[in-house]
Amino acid sequence: MFVDKVQTEGLAHFSYVVGDGTTAAVIDPRRDCAVYIDVARKRGAQITHILETHSNEDFVSGAVNLAEATGAKIYHGPAPDAAHYAETTREGDTFMLGKLTLKVLETPGHTDDSLSFAIYDRSFGKEAIGVFTGDALFIGAVGRTDFYPDRAPQVAGLLYDSLSKLITLGDQTIIFPAHGAGSICGDNMADRDFSTIGFERRNNPMLKIESREEFVRHKLEEHHYQPPYFRLMEKLNKTGMEEAPELRPPPLTIDEFLKAREDATLVDVRNTSAFLGAHIPDSLSMPVDTVAGFAGWLLEPEQSVILIADDEQQASLTAQHLARIGYDNVVGYLGTSLPAWAAAGQDFKSITTLDVEEVERDWREKHERQLLDVRSIDELAEGSIPGAQHIYVGELPQRLDELDPHQKYTVLCASGVRSTIAASVMARAGFSDVAVFMGSMGAWQQAHHKTA
Amino acid sequence: MFVDKVQTEGLAHFSYVVGDGTTAAVIDPRRDCAVYIDVARKRGAQITHILETHSNEDFVSGAVNLAEATGAKIYHGPAPDAAHYAETTREGDTFMLGKLTLKVLETPGHTDDSLSFAIYDRSFGKEAIGVFTGDALFIGAVGRTDFYPDRAPQVAGLLYDSLSKLITLGDQTIIFPAHGAGSICGDNMADRDFSTIGFERRNNPMLKIESREEFVRHKLEEHHYQPPYFRLMEKLNKTGMEEAPELRPPPLTIDEFLKAREDATLVDVRNTSAFLGAHIPDSLSMPVDTVAGFAGWLLEPEQSVILIADDEQQASLTAQHLARIGYDNVVGYLGTSLPAWAAAGQDFKSITTLDVEEVERDWREKHERQLLDVRSIDELAEGSIPGAQHIYVGELPQRLDELDPHQKYTVLCASGVRSTIAASVMARAGFSDVAVFMGSMGAWQQAHHKTA
Amino acid sequence: MFVDKVQTEGLAHFSYVVGDGTTAAVIDPRRDCAVYIDVARKRGAQITHILETHSNEDFVSGAVNLAEATGAKIYHGPAPDAAHYAETTREGDTFMLGKLTLKVLETPGHTDDSLSFAIYDRSFGKEAIGVFTGDALFIGAVGRTDFYPDRAPQVAGLLYDSLSKLITLGDQTIIFPAHGAGSICGDNMADRDFSTIGFERRNNPMLKIESREEFVRHKLEEHHYQPPYFRLMEKLNKTGMEEAPELRPPPLTIDEFLKAREDATLVDVRNTSAFLGAHIPDSLSMPVDTVAGFAGWLLEPEQSVILIADDEQQASLTAQHLARIGYDNVVGYLGTSLPAWAAAGQDFKSITTLDVEEVERDWREKHERQLLDVRSIDELAEGSIPGAQHIYVGELPQRLDELDPHQKYTVLCASGVRSTIAASVMARAGFSDVAVFMGSMGAWQQAHHKTA
Amino acid sequence: MFVDKVQTEGLAHFSYVVGDGTTAAVIDPRRDCAVYIDVARKRGAQITHILETHSNEDFVSGAVNLAEATGAKIYHGPAPDAAHYAETTREGDTFMLGKLTLKVLETPGHTDDSLSFAIYDRSFGKEAIGVFTGDALFIGAVGRTDFYPDRAPQVAGLLYDSLSKLITLGDQTIIFPAHGAGSICGDNMADRDFSTIGFERRNNPMLKIESREEFVRHKLEEHHYQPPYFRLMEKLNKTGMEEAPELRPPPLTIDEFLKAREDATLVDVRNTSAFLGAHIPDSLSMPVDTVAGFAGWLLEPEQSVILIADDEQQASLTAQHLARIGYDNVVGYLGTSLPAWAAAGQDFKSITTLDVEEVERDWREKHERQLLDVRSIDELAEGSIPGAQHIYVGELPQRLDELDPHQKYTVLCASGVRSTIAASVMARAGFSDVAVFMGSMGAWQQAHHKTA
């Protein structure tokens, strides 16, 4: 009897292969789903069931593709939109895999169709030994409940009830959530890989809240960002999406690149330093490990994309990240380094970096540059620089009109990565003088003897 | 905060890398220990502590090698023999790894120096969230207590007390034992990868025993085999063992093989069917996935070994299994198939296989062949064939004098794998007519409408 | 400027990626063609041309699939059947890849549409530096000319003329043929990976023949086997074949196997010894490295196939070999060892092996068993056993009526591999007593002091 | 019979595994020599001979290590310094590997101990089919002859004689040289992977020179750089060098880094753009694929090195490049990105990049900045900017006193890679204002309508 976790970097998404003997189920598969077949095979099992804890909004589901590849059946909670590809399953339904039983618990709140699946070992006792909690219960946190703004208090209350139901499974129950620290599907998750109902009951701040009312009040005060691509995911996960394309963008010669760029967005996935040092004019900075987090904010799904990458591996990894959130239009990547690009007579740009002394001098004395803080609103609570304007990097494309293209800006975030992304957005929009505060709030707080 | 399991096939041994942030500890490392450094690196951590739950008797410890490779310190329970390579650690000692704390519990019984290590997350509550239980508590079972035969009731009682101590950690505690199903370090383990104190408390048959007296009585009735190599492990794990040799035995030409065989034992690690069909005279059958279980019974540690293997990969895997239990003398493998060996004019042998009808006919009517059952004594309880002599395959080399080399034998086990091993031992000892009952008790019981 | 060889095991087929700078051509791609894209990428090149030396009869061409994957154009010699997927190219046509030029030479004989492609380096001199010779010229041998039996002397003469044309390229020209030692597309190839026109001119026995007449006479005396699947290849390579299916047959439980076997041929790809020791009744022995050579003789293309394999890797490799010759109907493989199969109460069989002494005794004294030699006709010249009947293993299914199912047979080949294949064919056809002479002619000749 | 090339990137060094049947020889092994054992095993062969074409000056020989690992014997030409680890072999000596014969030709000139090894196939004819030419004959070029400056004309003449000897092997002979395009062991090699004596005889510019005198005159006019590490290699390859250390530098936390840097040189192996954008003060830029070429110029062998790398893979690759030329002192790499480094309050620097317009404006009008061209002297012939000072990047550390630290410099090369290396050398030496001309001569010539 096994539970194998498949982790999707960037999205901090956890899917699972659970099984016993020769049969297995997959919980919440992602789009590139060959990995599940691999995992099951290593366990000597075949995938017979695909279970979704809810309609995911932050990635493209692989349920339909996996079902086609394996012949397994898909089960989903009560949601009209899922009915055409999945059988509806409800409270109390059970699935048998060898001596393992999965039992359905309806646990709405995060979404109306949210399910949990409790794990029983029929050869050992009657208590649950584990539970897949989807986006209802995380380690150290609980799911967000802001997807139905018109009935926010109601769904927050539903989540409270669902969590109460999960607690009744007993302290001995190991929890297997759908996300870990770093996901935008919940706040303040613990950076720990394992927990139990018993441990969460005593230590999860949201489970320690005693009254339903207080729980709801607390939920209503939370702030969450919703990247525009969430809408796309909702749509795609209703209609189903075809299998991911070949995730190996071809290298482009400079001539091919020049031709292809006319219809494409340029996305530079090299690291932040490299973008600052030299980049192709009008390209967006989006280091490869930020792609899962920011492509959904900064790119249009239907738009063709050309990558500027260090090598094929980095380009492929980017294409994989993009495909997982439904962006399939990567045309290729520039098969040439920036020095070679420049040596071929092509234009390049750099971005000025400022260190903490330079930023502070301007802030105290010269007042030539407007500080722009692009961190998320939650991070402001950890400290900020007086006078800095705040726009979250993800919202920047929609809110550029709040800024003045002729003003000189110094962009900051926590370190310099997101401020470089923001600076690239602004440079592309024609801002004439945008510098990056390298080190950003980290350096600022070090310089002012405060801990970040 | 993470716990990554490193599983050693064949021995069903579990070691762990546990850590938080940039530091990690390894629990019970095996001899080939580069894997731990890999695992820690993937987590972004360096190994700073090596903890042993007890002096292992079933494999060579990698603690000293890993300490050399990483600079980490080794900690071990109160055992005079371990003092020269490890610091002694005792009840209540703690180790800090980022926000994770490991706390020592003395849990003797399996051995006198047995420790458990409880896991705490200092950023979340005061309860334990997990515990490394070594060979004290397994999933569905508990450790064997037969290593001190002169004070057997006492050590069984100590284990009872240790288990009671573990239970006080609370139902929410996830357990991480040193072995899983298939190990000879405990009986009747559950074939499940995960459990908690709460679940075991209610469902582990040994934890459900109410009185200390009954627990002790139960333990004294158990039967365990002790392969001769356990002695070697005890010795090696006291003195320390150098790093494993290059685990890539060279292919031997037939000429090289003929020369090398003079001083070596021939071990045929191809599958059972292949050995039955054609093998080199005097070779022992030991399919690669049985090597960890039977080399310690059938091979002398200091003896040179030549493998007969399908390919280099199989030969290397065998050498790895052998090195993990301290057998370093693999000379090479025959780089030639059996047909090519025979075509070079070399001798080969086959073993007669009998099916259930042939066995039954002889058993009922002809009485020409003596049945020899080589399963473990515990398995006899599942059914046996009246009149069959019983000697456990592991003990066969020591007990050959109980058999008559001129008698015709039909060897049986559960399927045919161990009976082929036994037949090879007997053929090498000069028995003239040894056949294998292919299908063995499985086929017998199918034929008699009983479930195995 | 590079030529990278892609070797297809089993078929001893060589295809090539040749290129310079950022462009490359592929010569004679096989069906599973992702490898060519990989090779080209490592060279920093994209595939722009696909060239076929002729319509291959021994494997499925990957030209159409590779063209789809890369956008490259396909070029083929003058053959009406190829016109719908390839552009026709003729003597003197040239293709430019960076500074490399490929120049077409029409070299008919093996087939009417045979081309060679000479390699020139435009930055260095005017002589050819290499030539792709297809099946016209091999290392140490030349192509077979038996595909047009009604005009055999004519095509043998054409090959003579083609070889004369190749020699005019000059001694300095490196040759890159389409096959190496082990292929059935030519006899007596040298077991050397590299040669030049100059070396072949002086040392290739067929190029040393002085007159056209003698060359033709020599060719007409050759004997070649034509496996039935050659017809299939001809058809498929005219019509094109879709991309190979997922080459990863699923493991089957015993129940699934029993159900699937009703409509399928059982092919046991484990090694010869394992088949001899225990196999499933009515299965064909075909060790994985003989599949490319014998599937085309012994299997029907449209027939479903179930594999008996040691593991998934062996099953996948078999499926790959089969797909390369157009057999796509692998249903799965038995995910269970033979001992486990037998222990589940299922039937199994063994095959008796005889050693050289037993064979000789019967041959000299007892005369109970008919010897059946299944080697190729060419091998008989190396020695044979008087009185042995000869039928080539590939032709056995068609010629079983020349044998008597009630006769006892001892089958032999060079070592035991092909005789076991033959024995499995005979057992499946109901022959009651078929034994394998393990060691076969190798052992016989060793015993009689002759070198094999 | 096979020749498998093992290519060492960076050094453009070719070593070979040549063999037949079950035996193989290695020609000119590099220090990390497990690859040769792998290659031989895939061919089913064991390494029995190690042959050196000469005492290599550009990398550490692996002959001694490989001999220890395999038991093979080492053979070297007449050189007193090699006698203690190798047997001396001389003109006409032969080595048998299956049906393959290697025959020694003394071919001095590049070094006094230079040998070539001609390949014969004893089963086919008497002519050579190939030859390992070491550093005597390359494809399109010949070896340098500047290592004995006091008797330069004599050794150039020796090389002429050696080449004449090689030509007598015949046009059909395939050549296997020790270096390819990009090596500093010869000029103007063809960027082609394959050639023959016949093709070189007609097309190699140095072989087309008719008289010995003219050949010598031509050689004496050549200019070659000798990196300081050549001396080290000579010494090491005399004394032998122990096996390379574990080539997996550990990641360092910022604290570990700060402590370790006190005794170490910082080498930034990220790409050029990343160094320009942000780097740690006093670090040297040396992108990973330039390490083999420039470490021997810019680093002291005994000096400890800390890497700044994108990831562990890049750090390991760097350590491998360094070990191959005898630099074993890599302490670790900074396990943190530059933004994180800056966010921790640490200092960083950027380098100003200038584009062709900015450079030209200063050059024509402002005259504020001195142009410094760091290309090799040979490249100046392809065009240069009037007024630019020239110092080869490799010689820069020794010639810094020719420059003025208070002068503003614009450094240029062919693209920007080597100028960034040079700029890092100058910045570390305290130069106050050093900018990089991104695009360099490539961009300059594009802007002035000339082809590079």
Short mmCIF file of N, CA and C in Angstrom, two decimals, chain B residues 13 29 32 77 82-83 115 154 158-159 192 204 210 260 297 321 326 328 346 404 406 412 424 447 452:
data_model
loop_
_atom_site.label_atom_id
_atom_site.label_comp_id
_atom_site.label_asym_id
_atom_site.label_seq_id
_atom_site.Cartn_x
_atom_site.Cartn_y
_atom_site.Cartn_z
N HIS B 13 15.27 -2.47 3.86
CA HIS B 13 15.78 -1.53 4.86
C HIS B 13 15.45 -0.10 4.45
N PRO B 29 22.47 5.13 7.80
CA PRO B 29 22.93 5.01 6.41
C PRO B 29 23.49 3.63 6.10
N ASP B 32 26.81 2.01 0.77
CA ASP B 32 26.98 2.81 -0.45
C ASP B 32 26.18 4.09 -0.24
N GLY B 77 23.62 5.14 20.28
CA GLY B 77 23.20 4.90 21.66
C GLY B 77 24.33 4.31 22.49
N ALA B 82 30.53 0.99 19.85
CA ALA B 82 30.34 2.08 18.90
C ALA B 82 31.13 3.32 19.30
N ALA B 83 31.67 3.30 20.51
CA ALA B 83 32.26 4.52 21.07
C ALA B 83 33.45 5.02 20.26
N LEU B 115 17.77 3.23 19.90
CA LEU B 115 17.23 4.57 20.13
C LEU B 115 16.08 4.83 19.17
N GLN B 154 13.80 -10.84 29.61
CA GLN B 154 14.11 -9.48 30.02
C GLN B 154 14.04 -8.50 28.83
N LEU B 158 11.79 -5.26 27.97
CA LEU B 158 12.33 -3.93 27.65
C LEU B 158 11.64 -3.36 26.41
N LEU B 159 11.40 -4.20 25.42
CA LEU B 159 10.74 -3.71 24.21
C LEU B 159 9.33 -3.25 24.53
N ARG B 192 2.38 -1.74 3.99
CA ARG B 192 1.90 -0.37 3.81
C ARG B 192 3.04 0.57 4.14
N ASN B 204 -1.98 -2.36 15.46
CA ASN B 204 -0.82 -3.24 15.48
C ASN B 204 -1.08 -4.35 16.50
N GLU B 210 -2.51 -6.39 25.97
CA GLU B 210 -2.71 -5.47 27.09
C GLU B 210 -1.64 -5.56 28.16
N ALA B 260 39.89 -18.44 -13.35
CA ALA B 260 39.46 -17.82 -12.10
C ALA B 260 38.62 -18.77 -11.26
N TRP B 297 23.48 -16.61 3.90
CA TRP B 297 23.33 -18.01 4.32
C TRP B 297 24.29 -18.93 3.56
N HIS B 321 24.41 -5.56 -4.05
CA HIS B 321 23.73 -6.29 -2.97
C HIS B 321 24.76 -6.94 -2.04
N GLY B 326 28.69 -6.77 3.14
CA GLY B 326 30.08 -6.99 3.48
C GLY B 326 30.82 -8.00 2.64
N ASP B 328 32.83 -8.49 -0.52
CA ASP B 328 33.48 -7.62 -1.51
C ASP B 328 34.27 -8.38 -2.57
N GLN B 346 32.19 -26.45 -23.61
CA GLN B 346 32.19 -26.53 -22.16
C GLN B 346 30.96 -27.29 -21.65
N ASP B 404 20.22 -38.01 2.20
CA ASP B 404 20.97 -39.13 1.61
C ASP B 404 21.28 -38.81 0.15
N HIS B 406 22.12 -40.45 -2.24
CA HIS B 406 21.70 -41.44 -3.25
C HIS B 406 20.19 -41.51 -3.39
N LEU B 412 10.73 -28.57 -2.96
CA LEU B 412 9.62 -27.64 -3.15
C LEU B 412 9.75 -26.48 -2.19
N SER B 424 20.37 -26.53 -6.28
CA SER B 424 21.75 -26.23 -6.71
C SER B 424 22.73 -26.52 -5.59
N ALA B 447 -4.22 -26.93 -7.05
CA ALA B 447 -4.75 -28.20 -7.53
C ALA B 447 -5.71 -28.82 -6.53
N ALA B 452 -3.60 -20.30 -1.31
CA ALA B 452 -2.27 -20.30 -0.68
C ALA B 452 -2.24 -19.31 0.48
#
